[in-house]
């Protein structure tokens, strides 16, 4: 008799999604809800997070929202308790909030420290509650250096990826990969699985600049062996999988979802 394939069923589970106002976070919040989870939509853009939760409610799901600045450690810790109070539990954290801006310190604060605060307080709370899953949003920039055609079209040239927000993005995403592995090791016997997704270039608001020029967009597409940019839904689906029992023996793994970019 064949072994039945596990289905993605998150019924009776509660997921907190950061960066839920737009892009990957918004789509992921909806995917968690479609899998049966109750979803707390969190974002520094509180109105955008509310819009995401309202779209879930309109489709028959169960969701709530809150404004959250992930660079504020006490606010991150509080958001976990708010999730329990509003939705009756806490089983999954999608540590997704991130920026791709020009400011070095702000990029580190959001992409590295924000993820760390989620891991620190989220893993502790999940362990106390009997276990759960954390998924972090890393990047192909956390697995290797970036090839950026955009730098060839800008006045900054190669310096655009070795200064300011460019190098901070790469450094912070490498940190996410490392923290994912370490927290996975530290919490494995406490029932907490910790993984990450590493998107390639995805069609989201964060990549809108590179898609303003069709020639530049085409050059980015060709960096991926599949010859296209990814979609937010493809990252969200991977995150939901890693959060589910279908991934019950997977921890400490950073999963590239990048159309082959990282295997060139």
PDB file of C-alpha atoms in Angstrom:
ATOM      1  CA  UNK A   1       0.000   0.000   0.000  1.00  0.00           C
ATOM      2  CA  UNK A   2       1.479   3.393  -0.964  1.00  0.00           C
ATOM      3  CA  UNK A   3       2.270   5.872   1.782  1.00  0.00           C
ATOM      4  CA  UNK A   4      -0.303   8.684   1.618  1.00  0.00           C
ATOM      5  CA  UNK A   5       1.096  12.084   0.744  1.00  0.00           C
ATOM      6  CA  UNK A   6       0.627  14.685   3.490  1.00  0.00           C
ATOM      7  CA  UNK A   7      -1.604  17.596   2.647  1.00  0.00           C
ATOM      8  CA  UNK A   8      -1.032  21.180   3.743  1.00  0.00           C
ATOM      9  CA  UNK A   9      -3.608  21.524   6.486  1.00  0.00           C
ATOM     10  CA  UNK A  10      -3.067  24.230   9.095  1.00  0.00           C
ATOM     11  CA  UNK A  11      -6.517  24.016  10.635  1.00  0.00           C
ATOM     12  CA  UNK A  12      -6.514  24.994  14.323  1.00  0.00           C
ATOM     13  CA  UNK A  13      -3.139  26.725  14.004  1.00  0.00           C
ATOM     14  CA  UNK A  14      -2.319  30.387  14.325  1.00  0.00           C
ATOM     15  CA  UNK A  15       0.285  32.113  12.173  1.00  0.00           C
ATOM     16  CA  UNK A  16       1.855  35.529  12.695  1.00  0.00           C
ATOM     17  CA  UNK A  17       3.088  37.055   9.428  1.00  0.00           C
ATOM     18  CA  UNK A  18       5.306  40.135   9.527  1.00  0.00           C
ATOM     19  CA  UNK A  19       5.536  42.433   6.537  1.00  0.00           C
ATOM     20  CA  UNK A  20       1.962  41.438   5.711  1.00  0.00           C
ATOM     21  CA  UNK A  21       0.870  44.731   4.164  1.00  0.00           C
ATOM     22  CA  UNK A  22       2.214  44.000   0.685  1.00  0.00           C
ATOM     23  CA  UNK A  23       4.295  41.767  -1.534  1.00  0.00           C
ATOM     24  CA  UNK A  24       5.293  38.314  -0.305  1.00  0.00           C
ATOM     25  CA  UNK A  25       3.871  38.970   3.167  1.00  0.00           C
ATOM     26  CA  UNK A  26       0.386  39.830   1.931  1.00  0.00           C
ATOM     27  CA  UNK A  27       0.224  36.822  -0.369  1.00  0.00           C
ATOM     28  CA  UNK A  28       1.626  34.539   2.337  1.00  0.00           C
ATOM     29  CA  UNK A  29      -0.953  35.694   4.874  1.00  0.00           C
ATOM     30  CA  UNK A  30      -3.669  34.733   2.421  1.00  0.00           C
ATOM     31  CA  UNK A  31      -2.015  31.363   1.700  1.00  0.00           C
ATOM     32  CA  UNK A  32      -1.825  30.540   5.418  1.00  0.00           C
ATOM     33  CA  UNK A  33      -5.508  31.374   5.714  1.00  0.00           C
ATOM     34  CA  UNK A  34      -6.371  29.226   2.702  1.00  0.00           C
ATOM     35  CA  UNK A  35      -4.581  26.326   4.430  1.00  0.00           C
ATOM     36  CA  UNK A  36      -6.891  26.806   7.411  1.00  0.00           C
ATOM     37  CA  UNK A  37      -4.777  28.884   9.784  1.00  0.00           C
ATOM     38  CA  UNK A  38      -5.938  31.895  11.719  1.00  0.00           C
ATOM     39  CA  UNK A  39      -3.597  34.699  10.679  1.00  0.00           C
ATOM     40  CA  UNK A  40      -2.257  37.776  12.440  1.00  0.00           C
ATOM     41  CA  UNK A  41      -1.190  40.256   9.780  1.00  0.00           C
ATOM     42  CA  UNK A  42       1.535  42.564  11.112  1.00  0.00           C
ATOM     43  CA  UNK A  43       3.321  45.430   9.418  1.00  0.00           C
ATOM     44  CA  UNK A  44       4.718  48.877  10.170  1.00  0.00           C
ATOM     45  CA  UNK A  45       2.082  49.929   7.628  1.00  0.00           C
ATOM     46  CA  UNK A  46      -0.847  49.249   9.957  1.00  0.00           C
ATOM     47  CA  UNK A  47      -3.443  50.255   7.362  1.00  0.00           C
ATOM     48  CA  UNK A  48      -1.941  47.879   4.808  1.00  0.00           C
ATOM     49  CA  UNK A  49      -1.897  45.048   7.357  1.00  0.00           C
ATOM     50  CA  UNK A  50      -5.553  45.734   8.121  1.00  0.00           C
ATOM     51  CA  UNK A  51      -6.393  45.603   4.420  1.00  0.00           C
ATOM     52  CA  UNK A  52      -4.724  42.190   4.196  1.00  0.00           C
ATOM     53  CA  UNK A  53      -6.664  40.860   7.181  1.00  0.00           C
ATOM     54  CA  UNK A  54      -9.909  42.280   5.816  1.00  0.00           C
ATOM     55  CA  UNK A  55      -9.331  40.532   2.478  1.00  0.00           C
ATOM     56  CA  UNK A  56      -8.916  37.242   4.352  1.00  0.00           C
ATOM     57  CA  UNK A  57     -12.081  37.841   6.351  1.00  0.00           C
ATOM     58  CA  UNK A  58     -13.976  38.730   3.177  1.00  0.00           C
ATOM     59  CA  UNK A  59     -13.019  35.351   1.724  1.00  0.00           C
ATOM     60  CA  UNK A  60     -14.247  33.478   4.774  1.00  0.00           C
ATOM     61  CA  UNK A  61     -10.962  33.144   6.642  1.00  0.00           C
ATOM     62  CA  UNK A  62     -10.026  34.171  10.156  1.00  0.00           C
ATOM     63  CA  UNK A  63      -7.551  37.018  10.608  1.00  0.00           C
ATOM     64  CA  UNK A  64      -6.628  40.078  12.630  1.00  0.00           C
ATOM     65  CA  UNK A  65      -4.014  42.791  12.202  1.00  0.00           C
ATOM     66  CA  UNK A  66      -1.640  44.990  14.132  1.00  0.00           C
ATOM     67  CA  UNK A  67       0.907  47.678  13.466  1.00  0.00           C
ATOM     68  CA  UNK A  68       4.432  46.434  14.146  1.00  0.00           C
ATOM     69  CA  UNK A  69       7.894  47.957  13.824  1.00  0.00           C
ATOM     70  CA  UNK A  70      10.158  44.896  13.895  1.00  0.00           C
ATOM     71  CA  UNK A  71      13.150  47.038  14.900  1.00  0.00           C
ATOM     72  CA  UNK A  72      11.456  47.537  18.292  1.00  0.00           C
ATOM     73  CA  UNK A  73      12.278  44.409  20.287  1.00  0.00           C
ATOM     74  CA  UNK A  74       9.634  45.017  22.947  1.00  0.00           C
ATOM     75  CA  UNK A  75       7.007  45.512  20.241  1.00  0.00           C
ATOM     76  CA  UNK A  76       7.971  42.225  18.588  1.00  0.00           C
ATOM     77  CA  UNK A  77       7.673  40.398  21.905  1.00  0.00           C
ATOM     78  CA  UNK A  78       4.328  42.086  22.586  1.00  0.00           C
ATOM     79  CA  UNK A  79       3.010  41.136  19.129  1.00  0.00           C
ATOM     80  CA  UNK A  80       3.270  37.456  20.038  1.00  0.00           C
ATOM     81  CA  UNK A  81       1.058  37.939  23.083  1.00  0.00           C
ATOM     82  CA  UNK A  82      -1.324  40.096  21.034  1.00  0.00           C
ATOM     83  CA  UNK A  83      -1.595  37.227  18.558  1.00  0.00           C
ATOM     84  CA  UNK A  84      -2.523  34.780  21.301  1.00  0.00           C
ATOM     85  CA  UNK A  85      -5.033  37.197  22.799  1.00  0.00           C
ATOM     86  CA  UNK A  86      -6.697  37.980  19.463  1.00  0.00           C
ATOM     87  CA  UNK A  87      -6.649  34.579  17.789  1.00  0.00           C
ATOM     88  CA  UNK A  88      -6.334  32.076  20.624  1.00  0.00           C
ATOM     89  CA  UNK A  89      -2.939  30.627  19.897  1.00  0.00           C
ATOM     90  CA  UNK A  90       0.501  30.904  18.351  1.00  0.00           C
ATOM     91  CA  UNK A  91       1.981  28.080  16.288  1.00  0.00           C
ATOM     92  CA  UNK A  92       3.762  29.637  13.302  1.00  0.00           C
ATOM     93  CA  UNK A  93       5.893  32.713  12.750  1.00  0.00           C
ATOM     94  CA  UNK A  94       6.677  33.891   9.239  1.00  0.00           C
ATOM     95  CA  UNK A  95       9.519  36.312   9.954  1.00  0.00           C
ATOM     96  CA  UNK A  96       9.158  38.089   6.640  1.00  0.00           C
ATOM     97  CA  UNK A  97       9.413  41.865   7.128  1.00  0.00           C
ATOM     98  CA  UNK A  98      12.314  43.368   5.202  1.00  0.00           C
ATOM     99  CA  UNK A  99      13.535  46.362   3.264  1.00  0.00           C
ATOM    100  CA  UNK A 100      15.789  46.931   0.290  1.00  0.00           C
ATOM    101  CA  UNK A 101      16.529  50.605   0.803  1.00  0.00           C
ATOM    102  CA  UNK A 102      19.610  52.786   0.525  1.00  0.00           C
ATOM    103  CA  UNK A 103      20.364  53.257   4.222  1.00  0.00           C
ATOM    104  CA  UNK A 104      22.915  50.855   5.716  1.00  0.00           C
ATOM    105  CA  UNK A 105      21.840  51.047   9.348  1.00  0.00           C
ATOM    106  CA  UNK A 106      18.104  50.905   8.667  1.00  0.00           C
ATOM    107  CA  UNK A 107      18.541  47.875   6.412  1.00  0.00           C
ATOM    108  CA  UNK A 108      20.488  46.055   9.133  1.00  0.00           C
ATOM    109  CA  UNK A 109      17.942  47.063  11.772  1.00  0.00           C
ATOM    110  CA  UNK A 110      15.000  45.672   9.813  1.00  0.00           C
ATOM    111  CA  UNK A 111      16.439  42.713   7.923  1.00  0.00           C
ATOM    112  CA  UNK A 112      18.809  41.369  10.561  1.00  0.00           C
ATOM    113  CA  UNK A 113      17.770  42.673  13.971  1.00  0.00           C
ATOM    114  CA  UNK A 114      14.066  42.414  13.198  1.00  0.00           C
ATOM    115  CA  UNK A 115      14.442  38.761  12.266  1.00  0.00           C
ATOM    116  CA  UNK A 116      16.571  38.134  15.343  1.00  0.00           C
ATOM    117  CA  UNK A 117      13.933  39.592  17.660  1.00  0.00           C
ATOM    118  CA  UNK A 118      11.312  37.359  16.077  1.00  0.00           C
ATOM    119  CA  UNK A 119      13.527  34.316  16.454  1.00  0.00           C
ATOM    120  CA  UNK A 120      14.553  35.140  20.017  1.00  0.00           C
ATOM    121  CA  UNK A 121      11.075  35.679  21.388  1.00  0.00           C
ATOM    122  CA  UNK A 122       9.165  33.501  18.932  1.00  0.00           C
ATOM    123  CA  UNK A 123      11.261  30.367  19.445  1.00  0.00           C
ATOM    124  CA  UNK A 124      11.143  30.769  23.221  1.00  0.00           C
ATOM    125  CA  UNK A 125       7.370  31.138  23.267  1.00  0.00           C
ATOM    126  CA  UNK A 126       6.782  28.294  20.830  1.00  0.00           C
ATOM    127  CA  UNK A 127       8.982  26.006  22.936  1.00  0.00           C
ATOM    128  CA  UNK A 128       7.008  26.937  26.049  1.00  0.00           C
ATOM    129  CA  UNK A 129       3.778  26.127  24.200  1.00  0.00           C
ATOM    130  CA  UNK A 130       4.967  22.708  23.033  1.00  0.00           C
ATOM    131  CA  UNK A 131       6.517  23.504  19.666  1.00  0.00           C
ATOM    132  CA  UNK A 132       5.826  25.094  16.323  1.00  0.00           C
ATOM    133  CA  UNK A 133       7.498  26.412  13.206  1.00  0.00           C
ATOM    134  CA  UNK A 134       9.373  29.546  12.209  1.00  0.00           C
ATOM    135  CA  UNK A 135      10.120  30.516   8.623  1.00  0.00           C
ATOM    136  CA  UNK A 136      12.447  33.425   7.876  1.00  0.00           C
ATOM    137  CA  UNK A 137      12.686  35.306   4.616  1.00  0.00           C
ATOM    138  CA  UNK A 138      16.319  35.226   3.537  1.00  0.00           C
ATOM    139  CA  UNK A 139      17.369  35.771  -0.081  1.00  0.00           C
ATOM    140  CA  UNK A 140      19.700  34.550  -2.760  1.00  0.00           C
ATOM    141  CA  UNK A 141      21.733  37.499  -1.431  1.00  0.00           C
ATOM    142  CA  UNK A 142      22.145  35.433   1.737  1.00  0.00           C
ATOM    143  CA  UNK A 143      23.629  32.514  -0.167  1.00  0.00           C
ATOM    144  CA  UNK A 144      26.123  34.265  -2.448  1.00  0.00           C
ATOM    145  CA  UNK A 145      27.133  37.626  -3.797  1.00  0.00           C
ATOM    146  CA  UNK A 146      24.704  39.305  -6.155  1.00  0.00           C
ATOM    147  CA  UNK A 147      25.082  39.909  -9.848  1.00  0.00           C
ATOM    148  CA  UNK A 148      23.212  43.141 -10.488  1.00  0.00           C
ATOM    149  CA  UNK A 149      22.691  44.405 -14.040  1.00  0.00           C
ATOM    150  CA  UNK A 150      21.131  47.477 -12.486  1.00  0.00           C
ATOM    151  CA  UNK A 151      24.575  48.651 -11.337  1.00  0.00           C
ATOM    152  CA  UNK A 152      25.680  48.786 -14.973  1.00  0.00           C
ATOM    153  CA  UNK A 153      22.845  51.186 -15.710  1.00  0.00           C
ATOM    154  CA  UNK A 154      23.464  53.538 -12.788  1.00  0.00           C
ATOM    155  CA  UNK A 155      25.978  56.213 -11.991  1.00  0.00           C
ATOM    156  CA  UNK A 156      27.184  54.259  -8.974  1.00  0.00           C
ATOM    157  CA  UNK A 157      28.398  51.297 -11.013  1.00  0.00           C
ATOM    158  CA  UNK A 158      29.726  48.367  -8.950  1.00  0.00           C
ATOM    159  CA  UNK A 159      29.774  50.543  -5.809  1.00  0.00           C
ATOM    160  CA  UNK A 160      25.985  50.373  -5.703  1.00  0.00           C
ATOM    161  CA  UNK A 161      26.280  46.812  -4.340  1.00  0.00           C
ATOM    162  CA  UNK A 162      29.219  47.404  -1.989  1.00  0.00           C
ATOM    163  CA  UNK A 163      28.018  50.503  -0.178  1.00  0.00           C
ATOM    164  CA  UNK A 164      25.003  51.617   1.842  1.00  0.00           C
ATOM    165  CA  UNK A 165      21.835  49.592   1.581  1.00  0.00           C
ATOM    166  CA  UNK A 166      23.253  47.287  -1.087  1.00  0.00           C
ATOM    167  CA  UNK A 167      25.961  45.711   1.048  1.00  0.00           C
ATOM    168  CA  UNK A 168      23.722  45.909   4.127  1.00  0.00           C
ATOM    169  CA  UNK A 169      21.080  43.847   2.315  1.00  0.00           C
ATOM    170  CA  UNK A 170      23.633  41.168   1.432  1.00  0.00           C
ATOM    171  CA  UNK A 171      25.122  41.153   4.942  1.00  0.00           C
ATOM    172  CA  UNK A 172      21.729  41.037   6.643  1.00  0.00           C
ATOM    173  CA  UNK A 173      20.453  38.185   4.502  1.00  0.00           C
ATOM    174  CA  UNK A 174      23.616  36.165   5.155  1.00  0.00           C
ATOM    175  CA  UNK A 175      22.882  36.769   8.840  1.00  0.00           C
ATOM    176  CA  UNK A 176      19.360  35.416   8.392  1.00  0.00           C
ATOM    177  CA  UNK A 177      20.743  32.193   6.907  1.00  0.00           C
ATOM    178  CA  UNK A 178      23.163  31.799   9.817  1.00  0.00           C
ATOM    179  CA  UNK A 179      20.573  32.566  12.478  1.00  0.00           C
ATOM    180  CA  UNK A 180      18.177  30.105  10.866  1.00  0.00           C
ATOM    181  CA  UNK A 181      20.709  27.301  11.227  1.00  0.00           C
ATOM    182  CA  UNK A 182      21.678  28.192  14.798  1.00  0.00           C
ATOM    183  CA  UNK A 183      18.147  28.559  16.130  1.00  0.00           C
ATOM    184  CA  UNK A 184      17.205  25.282  14.418  1.00  0.00           C
ATOM    185  CA  UNK A 185      19.995  23.471  16.232  1.00  0.00           C
ATOM    186  CA  UNK A 186      19.233  25.112  19.560  1.00  0.00           C
ATOM    187  CA  UNK A 187      15.473  24.488  19.515  1.00  0.00           C
ATOM    188  CA  UNK A 188      15.176  21.184  17.635  1.00  0.00           C
ATOM    189  CA  UNK A 189      14.683  19.073  20.759  1.00  0.00           C
ATOM    190  CA  UNK A 190      12.133  21.572  22.071  1.00  0.00           C
ATOM    191  CA  UNK A 191       9.804  20.959  19.138  1.00  0.00           C
ATOM    192  CA  UNK A 192      10.526  24.156  17.220  1.00  0.00           C
ATOM    193  CA  UNK A 193      11.506  23.876  13.569  1.00  0.00           C
ATOM    194  CA  UNK A 194      13.283  26.856  12.000  1.00  0.00           C
ATOM    195  CA  UNK A 195      13.756  27.215   8.250  1.00  0.00           C
ATOM    196  CA  UNK A 196      14.095  29.979   5.681  1.00  0.00           C
ATOM    197  CA  UNK A 197      13.109  30.709   2.121  1.00  0.00           C
ATOM    198  CA  UNK A 198      15.631  32.385  -0.167  1.00  0.00           C
ATOM    199  CA  UNK A 199      13.789  34.157  -2.979  1.00  0.00           C
ATOM    200  CA  UNK A 200      15.389  35.112  -6.245  1.00  0.00           C
ATOM    201  CA  UNK A 201      14.238  38.327  -7.894  1.00  0.00           C
ATOM    202  CA  UNK A 202      10.477  38.420  -7.358  1.00  0.00           C
ATOM    203  CA  UNK A 203       7.815  40.677  -8.876  1.00  0.00           C
ATOM    204  CA  UNK A 204       6.944  42.714  -5.787  1.00  0.00           C
ATOM    205  CA  UNK A 205       7.013  46.432  -4.926  1.00  0.00           C
ATOM    206  CA  UNK A 206      10.628  45.973  -3.757  1.00  0.00           C
ATOM    207  CA  UNK A 207      11.735  45.171  -7.309  1.00  0.00           C
ATOM    208  CA  UNK A 208       9.634  47.815  -9.030  1.00  0.00           C
ATOM    209  CA  UNK A 209      12.720  49.894  -9.920  1.00  0.00           C
ATOM    210  CA  UNK A 210      14.351  47.167 -11.963  1.00  0.00           C
ATOM    211  CA  UNK A 211      11.095  46.583 -13.830  1.00  0.00           C
ATOM    212  CA  UNK A 212      10.700  50.186 -14.943  1.00  0.00           C
ATOM    213  CA  UNK A 213      13.075  49.572 -17.872  1.00  0.00           C
ATOM    214  CA  UNK A 214      12.178  46.509 -19.966  1.00  0.00           C
ATOM    215  CA  UNK A 215      15.800  46.001 -20.990  1.00  0.00           C
ATOM    216  CA  UNK A 216      16.937  45.941 -17.368  1.00  0.00           C
ATOM    217  CA  UNK A 217      14.065  43.627 -16.439  1.00  0.00           C
ATOM    218  CA  UNK A 218      15.066  41.253 -19.221  1.00  0.00           C
ATOM    219  CA  UNK A 219      18.664  41.210 -17.975  1.00  0.00           C
ATOM    220  CA  UNK A 220      17.472  40.280 -14.489  1.00  0.00           C
ATOM    221  CA  UNK A 221      15.221  37.590 -15.911  1.00  0.00           C
ATOM    222  CA  UNK A 222      18.204  36.050 -17.689  1.00  0.00           C
ATOM    223  CA  UNK A 223      20.092  35.722 -14.397  1.00  0.00           C
ATOM    224  CA  UNK A 224      17.615  32.962 -13.587  1.00  0.00           C
ATOM    225  CA  UNK A 225      18.047  29.773 -15.666  1.00  0.00           C
ATOM    226  CA  UNK A 226      14.257  29.563 -15.912  1.00  0.00           C
ATOM    227  CA  UNK A 227      14.367  32.907 -17.736  1.00  0.00           C
ATOM    228  CA  UNK A 228      11.833  34.835 -15.668  1.00  0.00           C
ATOM    229  CA  UNK A 229      11.291  36.596 -12.368  1.00  0.00           C
ATOM    230  CA  UNK A 230       9.476  34.794  -9.588  1.00  0.00           C
ATOM    231  CA  UNK A 231       6.003  35.472  -8.251  1.00  0.00           C
ATOM    232  CA  UNK A 232       5.126  36.248  -4.637  1.00  0.00           C
ATOM    233  CA  UNK A 233       2.794  33.257  -4.581  1.00  0.00           C
ATOM    234  CA  UNK A 234       5.728  30.924  -5.282  1.00  0.00           C
ATOM    235  CA  UNK A 235       7.542  32.156  -2.176  1.00  0.00           C
ATOM    236  CA  UNK A 236       4.381  32.103  -0.070  1.00  0.00           C
ATOM    237  CA  UNK A 237       3.639  28.506  -1.057  1.00  0.00           C
ATOM    238  CA  UNK A 238       7.141  27.429   0.003  1.00  0.00           C
ATOM    239  CA  UNK A 239       6.774  29.226   3.352  1.00  0.00           C
ATOM    240  CA  UNK A 240       3.427  27.559   4.050  1.00  0.00           C
ATOM    241  CA  UNK A 241       4.932  24.160   3.194  1.00  0.00           C
ATOM    242  CA  UNK A 242       7.859  24.678   5.560  1.00  0.00           C
ATOM    243  CA  UNK A 243       5.384  25.669   8.293  1.00  0.00           C
ATOM    244  CA  UNK A 244       3.331  22.510   7.896  1.00  0.00           C
ATOM    245  CA  UNK A 245       3.544  18.886   9.001  1.00  0.00           C
ATOM    246  CA  UNK A 246       4.477  18.034   5.421  1.00  0.00           C
ATOM    247  CA  UNK A 247       7.912  19.430   6.346  1.00  0.00           C
ATOM    248  CA  UNK A 248       8.051  17.723   9.743  1.00  0.00           C
ATOM    249  CA  UNK A 249      11.643  16.440   9.324  1.00  0.00           C
ATOM    250  CA  UNK A 250      13.029  19.657   7.844  1.00  0.00           C
ATOM    251  CA  UNK A 251      14.792  22.169  10.061  1.00  0.00           C
ATOM    252  CA  UNK A 252      17.792  24.459   9.687  1.00  0.00           C
ATOM    253  CA  UNK A 253      17.337  24.574   5.927  1.00  0.00           C
ATOM    254  CA  UNK A 254      17.361  27.630   3.690  1.00  0.00           C
ATOM    255  CA  UNK A 255      15.303  26.762   0.634  1.00  0.00           C
ATOM    256  CA  UNK A 256      16.182  28.668  -2.551  1.00  0.00           C
ATOM    257  CA  UNK A 257      13.061  29.597  -4.491  1.00  0.00           C
ATOM    258  CA  UNK A 258      14.933  31.303  -7.261  1.00  0.00           C
ATOM    259  CA  UNK A 259      14.368  29.766 -10.674  1.00  0.00           C
ATOM    260  CA  UNK A 260      17.853  28.229 -10.552  1.00  0.00           C
ATOM    261  CA  UNK A 261      19.746  31.491  -9.804  1.00  0.00           C
ATOM    262  CA  UNK A 262      21.809  29.982  -6.980  1.00  0.00           C
ATOM    263  CA  UNK A 263      22.862  26.855  -8.875  1.00  0.00           C
ATOM    264  CA  UNK A 264      24.484  28.622 -11.817  1.00  0.00           C
TER     265      UNK A 264
END
